[in-house]
Coordinates of C-alpha atoms in Angstrom, one line a residue:
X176 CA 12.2 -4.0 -8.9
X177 CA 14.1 -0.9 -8.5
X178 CA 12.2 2.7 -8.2
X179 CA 13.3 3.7 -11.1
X180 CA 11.1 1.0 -12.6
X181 CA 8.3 1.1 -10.0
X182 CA 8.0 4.6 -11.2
X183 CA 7.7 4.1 -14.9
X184 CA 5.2 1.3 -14.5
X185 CA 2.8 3.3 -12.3
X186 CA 3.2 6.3 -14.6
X187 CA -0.8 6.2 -15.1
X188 CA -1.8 5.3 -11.9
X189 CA -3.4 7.9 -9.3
X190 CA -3.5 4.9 -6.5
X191 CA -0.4 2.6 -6.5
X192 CA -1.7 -0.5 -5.1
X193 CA -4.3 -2.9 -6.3
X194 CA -7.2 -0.8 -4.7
X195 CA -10.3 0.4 -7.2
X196 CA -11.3 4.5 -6.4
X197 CA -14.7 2.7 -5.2
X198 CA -12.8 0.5 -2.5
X199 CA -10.6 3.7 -1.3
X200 CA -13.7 5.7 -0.7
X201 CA -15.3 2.7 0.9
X202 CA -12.0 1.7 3.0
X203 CA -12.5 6.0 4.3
X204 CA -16.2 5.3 5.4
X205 CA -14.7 1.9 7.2
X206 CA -11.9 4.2 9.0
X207 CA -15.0 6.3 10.6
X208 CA -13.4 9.0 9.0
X209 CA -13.8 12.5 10.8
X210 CA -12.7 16.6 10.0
X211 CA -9.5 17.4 12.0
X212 CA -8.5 13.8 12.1
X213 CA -4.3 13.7 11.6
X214 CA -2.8 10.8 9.2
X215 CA 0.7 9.7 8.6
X216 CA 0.8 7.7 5.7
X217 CA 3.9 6.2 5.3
X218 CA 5.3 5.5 2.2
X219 CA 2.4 7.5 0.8
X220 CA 3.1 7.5 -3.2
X221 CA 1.2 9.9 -5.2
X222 CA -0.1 11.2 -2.2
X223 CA -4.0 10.2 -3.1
X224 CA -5.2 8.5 0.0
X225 CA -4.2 11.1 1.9
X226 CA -5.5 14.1 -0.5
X227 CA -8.8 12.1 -1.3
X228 CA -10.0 11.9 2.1
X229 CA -8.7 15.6 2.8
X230 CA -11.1 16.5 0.5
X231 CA -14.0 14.8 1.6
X232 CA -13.9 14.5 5.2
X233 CA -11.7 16.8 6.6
X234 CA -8.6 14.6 7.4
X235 CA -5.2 16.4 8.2
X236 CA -1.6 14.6 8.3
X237 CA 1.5 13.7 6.6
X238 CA 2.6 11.5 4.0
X239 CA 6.0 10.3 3.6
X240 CA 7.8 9.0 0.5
X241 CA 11.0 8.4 -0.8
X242 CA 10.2 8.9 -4.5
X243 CA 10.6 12.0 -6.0
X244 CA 8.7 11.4 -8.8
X245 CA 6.0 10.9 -6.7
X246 CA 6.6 13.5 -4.2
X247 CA 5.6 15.7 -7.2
X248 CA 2.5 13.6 -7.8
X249 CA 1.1 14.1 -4.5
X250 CA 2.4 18.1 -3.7
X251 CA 0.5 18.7 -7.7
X252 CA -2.8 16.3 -6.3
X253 CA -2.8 18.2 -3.4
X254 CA -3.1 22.0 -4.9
X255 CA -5.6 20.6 -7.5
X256 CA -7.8 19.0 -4.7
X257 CA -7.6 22.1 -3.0
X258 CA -5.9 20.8 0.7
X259 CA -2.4 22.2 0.7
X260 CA -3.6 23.6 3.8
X261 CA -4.7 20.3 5.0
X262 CA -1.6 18.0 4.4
X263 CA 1.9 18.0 3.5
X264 CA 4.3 15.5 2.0
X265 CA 7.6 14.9 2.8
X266 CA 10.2 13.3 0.8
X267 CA 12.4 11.0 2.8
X268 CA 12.7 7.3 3.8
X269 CA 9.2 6.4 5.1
X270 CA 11.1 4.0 8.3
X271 CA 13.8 6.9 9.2
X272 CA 11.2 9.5 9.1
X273 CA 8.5 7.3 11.2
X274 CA 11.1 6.4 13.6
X275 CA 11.8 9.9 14.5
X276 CA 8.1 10.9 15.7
X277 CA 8.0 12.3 18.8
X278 CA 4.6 11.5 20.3
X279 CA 1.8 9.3 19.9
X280 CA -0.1 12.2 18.1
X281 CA -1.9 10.5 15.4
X282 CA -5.2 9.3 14.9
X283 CA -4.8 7.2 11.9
X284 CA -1.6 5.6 10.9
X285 CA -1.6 4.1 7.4
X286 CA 0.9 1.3 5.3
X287 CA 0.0 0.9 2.2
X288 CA 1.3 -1.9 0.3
X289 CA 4.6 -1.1 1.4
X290 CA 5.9 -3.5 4.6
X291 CA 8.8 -3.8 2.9
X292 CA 9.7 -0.5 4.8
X293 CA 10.2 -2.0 8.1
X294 CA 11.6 -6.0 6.4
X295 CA 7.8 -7.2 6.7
X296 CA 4.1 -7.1 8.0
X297 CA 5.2 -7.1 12.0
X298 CA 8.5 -4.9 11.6
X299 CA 6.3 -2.7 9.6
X300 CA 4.1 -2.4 12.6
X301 CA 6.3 -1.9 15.0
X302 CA 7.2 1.1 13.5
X303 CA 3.9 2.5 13.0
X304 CA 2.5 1.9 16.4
X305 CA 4.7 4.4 18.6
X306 CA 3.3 7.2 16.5
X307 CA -0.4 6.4 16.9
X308 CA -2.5 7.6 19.5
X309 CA -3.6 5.6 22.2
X310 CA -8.0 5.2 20.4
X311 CA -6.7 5.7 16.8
X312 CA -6.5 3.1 13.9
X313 CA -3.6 1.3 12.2
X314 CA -4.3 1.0 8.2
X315 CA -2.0 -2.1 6.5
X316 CA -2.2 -2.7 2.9
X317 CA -1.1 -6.3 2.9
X318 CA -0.2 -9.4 0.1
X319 CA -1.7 -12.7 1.4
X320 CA -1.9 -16.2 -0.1
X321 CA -5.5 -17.2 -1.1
X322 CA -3.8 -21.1 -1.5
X323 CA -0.7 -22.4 -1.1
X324 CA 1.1 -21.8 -3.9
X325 CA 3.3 -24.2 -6.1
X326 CA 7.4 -23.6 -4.9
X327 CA 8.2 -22.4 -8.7
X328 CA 5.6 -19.5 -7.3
X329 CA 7.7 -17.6 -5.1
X330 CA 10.5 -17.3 -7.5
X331 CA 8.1 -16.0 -10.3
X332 CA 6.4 -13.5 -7.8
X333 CA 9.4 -12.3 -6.9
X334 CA 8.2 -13.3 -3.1
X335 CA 10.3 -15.9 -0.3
X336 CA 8.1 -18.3 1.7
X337 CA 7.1 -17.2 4.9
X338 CA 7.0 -13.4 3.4
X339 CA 3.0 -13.4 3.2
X340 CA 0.9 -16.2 4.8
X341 CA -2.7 -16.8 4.3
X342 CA -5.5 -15.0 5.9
X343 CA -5.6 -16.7 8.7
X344 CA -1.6 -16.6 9.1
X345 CA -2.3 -12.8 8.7
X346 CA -4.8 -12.4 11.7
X347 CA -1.7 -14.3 14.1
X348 CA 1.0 -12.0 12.8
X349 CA -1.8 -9.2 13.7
X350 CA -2.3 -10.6 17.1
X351 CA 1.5 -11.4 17.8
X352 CA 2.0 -7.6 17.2
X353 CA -0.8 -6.8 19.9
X354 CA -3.3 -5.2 17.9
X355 CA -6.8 -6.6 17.0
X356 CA -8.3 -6.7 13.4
X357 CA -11.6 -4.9 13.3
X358 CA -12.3 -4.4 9.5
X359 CA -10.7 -5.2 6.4
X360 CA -11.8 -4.4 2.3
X361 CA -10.1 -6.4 0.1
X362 CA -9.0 -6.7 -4.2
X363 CA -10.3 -8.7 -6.5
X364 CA -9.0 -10.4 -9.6
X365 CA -10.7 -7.4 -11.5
X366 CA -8.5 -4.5 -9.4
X367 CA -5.6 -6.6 -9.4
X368 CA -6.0 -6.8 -13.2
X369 CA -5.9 -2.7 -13.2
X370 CA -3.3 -2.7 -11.3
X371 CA -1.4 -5.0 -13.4
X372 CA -2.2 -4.7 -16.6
X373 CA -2.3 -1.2 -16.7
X374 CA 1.3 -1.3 -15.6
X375 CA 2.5 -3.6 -19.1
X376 CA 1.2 -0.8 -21.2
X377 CA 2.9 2.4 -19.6
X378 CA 6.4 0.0 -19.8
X379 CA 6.0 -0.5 -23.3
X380 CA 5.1 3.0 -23.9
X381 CA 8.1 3.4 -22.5
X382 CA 10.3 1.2 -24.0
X383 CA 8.8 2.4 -27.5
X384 CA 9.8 6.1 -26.6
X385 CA 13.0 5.7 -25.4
X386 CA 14.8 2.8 -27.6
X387 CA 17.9 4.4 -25.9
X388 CA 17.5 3.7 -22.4
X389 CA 21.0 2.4 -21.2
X390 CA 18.2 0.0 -18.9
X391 CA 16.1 -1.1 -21.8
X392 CA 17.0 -4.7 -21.2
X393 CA 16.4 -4.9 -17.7
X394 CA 13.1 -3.0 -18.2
X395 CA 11.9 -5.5 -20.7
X396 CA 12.8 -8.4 -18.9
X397 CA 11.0 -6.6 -15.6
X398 CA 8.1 -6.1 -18.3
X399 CA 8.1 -10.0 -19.3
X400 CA 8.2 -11.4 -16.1
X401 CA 5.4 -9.2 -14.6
X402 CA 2.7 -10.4 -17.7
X403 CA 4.0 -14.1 -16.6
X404 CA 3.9 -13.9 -13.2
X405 CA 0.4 -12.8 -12.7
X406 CA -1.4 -14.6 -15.2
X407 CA 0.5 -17.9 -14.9
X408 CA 0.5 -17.3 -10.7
X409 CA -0.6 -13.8 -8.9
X410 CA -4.2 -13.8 -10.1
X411 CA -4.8 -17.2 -8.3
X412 CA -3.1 -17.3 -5.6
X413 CA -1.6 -13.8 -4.0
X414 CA -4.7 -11.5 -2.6
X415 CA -4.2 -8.0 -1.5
X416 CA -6.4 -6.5 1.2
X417 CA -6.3 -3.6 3.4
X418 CA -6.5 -4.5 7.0
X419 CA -8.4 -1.8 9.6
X420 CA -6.5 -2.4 13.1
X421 CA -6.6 -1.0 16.5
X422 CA -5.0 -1.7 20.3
X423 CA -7.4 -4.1 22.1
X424 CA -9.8 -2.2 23.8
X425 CA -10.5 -3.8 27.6
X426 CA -13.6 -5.3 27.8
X427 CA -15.7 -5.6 31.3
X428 CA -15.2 -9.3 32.9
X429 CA -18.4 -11.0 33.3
X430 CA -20.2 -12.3 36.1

């Protein structure tokens, strides 16, 4: 869908992915989370990830997106959370702007729900791993089939095959990428229902207020096929999880 619509559906939403405030916190205690730990969160939305665990453990960084709707969201989370002096957000294109760090500097590199940025889960990767430092922690938010789903699917989801692969297929394109899974917290039908459903009402709010919008049509037909999809096809068979990764650490040989 274009951002345009992206934005109007997650009008409501503090965290734009299917992720519960319960899960973020938890996914923050996974990270080993410390003060004066740096993040670059790359296509970073409203910015609450980032501000969130500023607040409560002492994490500095950058988040990058190309929204400037939700550029706003995060710089306004940020001053009512209290850590402008913590982080910063920068508008720009989230691959442009990570592949002009200078440095491994970061502790804690972050994705979330956003691959697209680098064409998929290991071109998304490849981009993220040049700015991490050499002990920190690679964060993916990641689709991933839970069964294989029915060809009519893919169309409906507005997905390809071969996009997303199962969990299993995820853990190869991990390890074809050269970094090792070490944690993961993933939805459930419940927080993909937030996610979702919340999204139908902010379009029709929408759509109600502004009769005139010269996109009306395409936003109703966006609206249609989103209800469809997910109860005829995402709730059964499309997961969402957040994957916890790091470089493989050398292990002693034994004897």
């Amino acid at each position: 869908m274009s951002l345009r619509f992206h934005e109007i559906a997650e009008g409501r939403h503090r965290i734009l992915n299917p992720i519960t405030d319960a899960k973020l916190d938890l996914l923050g205690e996974v990270a080993r989370l410390r003060p004066g730990m740096r993040q670059l969160d790359l296509a970073s939305g409203k910015g609450e990830m980032l501000c969130r665990w500023a607040a409560a453990h002492g994490v500095e960084g950058v988040g990058v997106d190309i929204s400037h709707v939700f550029h706003a969201a995060a710089v306004a989370r940020a001053a009512e959370l209290g850590v402008e002096d913590k982080v910063r957000f920068e508008r720009a294109e989230a691959a442009h702007y990570a592949a002009g760090v200078k440095g491994a500097d970061y502790d804690l590199v972050s994705c979330i729900g956003a691959t697209w940025i680098g064409g998929g889960l290991t071109g998304t990767l490849d981009l993220m791993l040049p700015a991490l430092a050499e002990d920190g922690t690679l964060l993916v938010g990641e689709p991933y089939w839970i069964d294989e789903p029915p060809p009519e699917a893919y169309e409906a989801l507005g997905t390809e095959q071969g996009e997303f692969a199962s969990l299993g297929g995820t853990l190869e394109r991990f390890e074809s990428c050269g970094v090792e899974l070490v944690e993961m917290v993933l939805a459930d039908g419940d927080s993909w229902d937030r996610y979702m459903a919340s999204q139908w009402w902010s379009l029709t709010d929408h759509l109600a207020a502004e009769p005139a919008d010269p996109e009306a049509g395409e936003i109703q037909e966006f609206l249609d096929r989103a209800r469809s999809s997910h109860l005829m096809y995402g709730r059964r068979y499309l997961g969402w999880g957040v994957f916890v990764l790091r470089r493989p650490k050398r292990r002693p040989s034994g004897r």
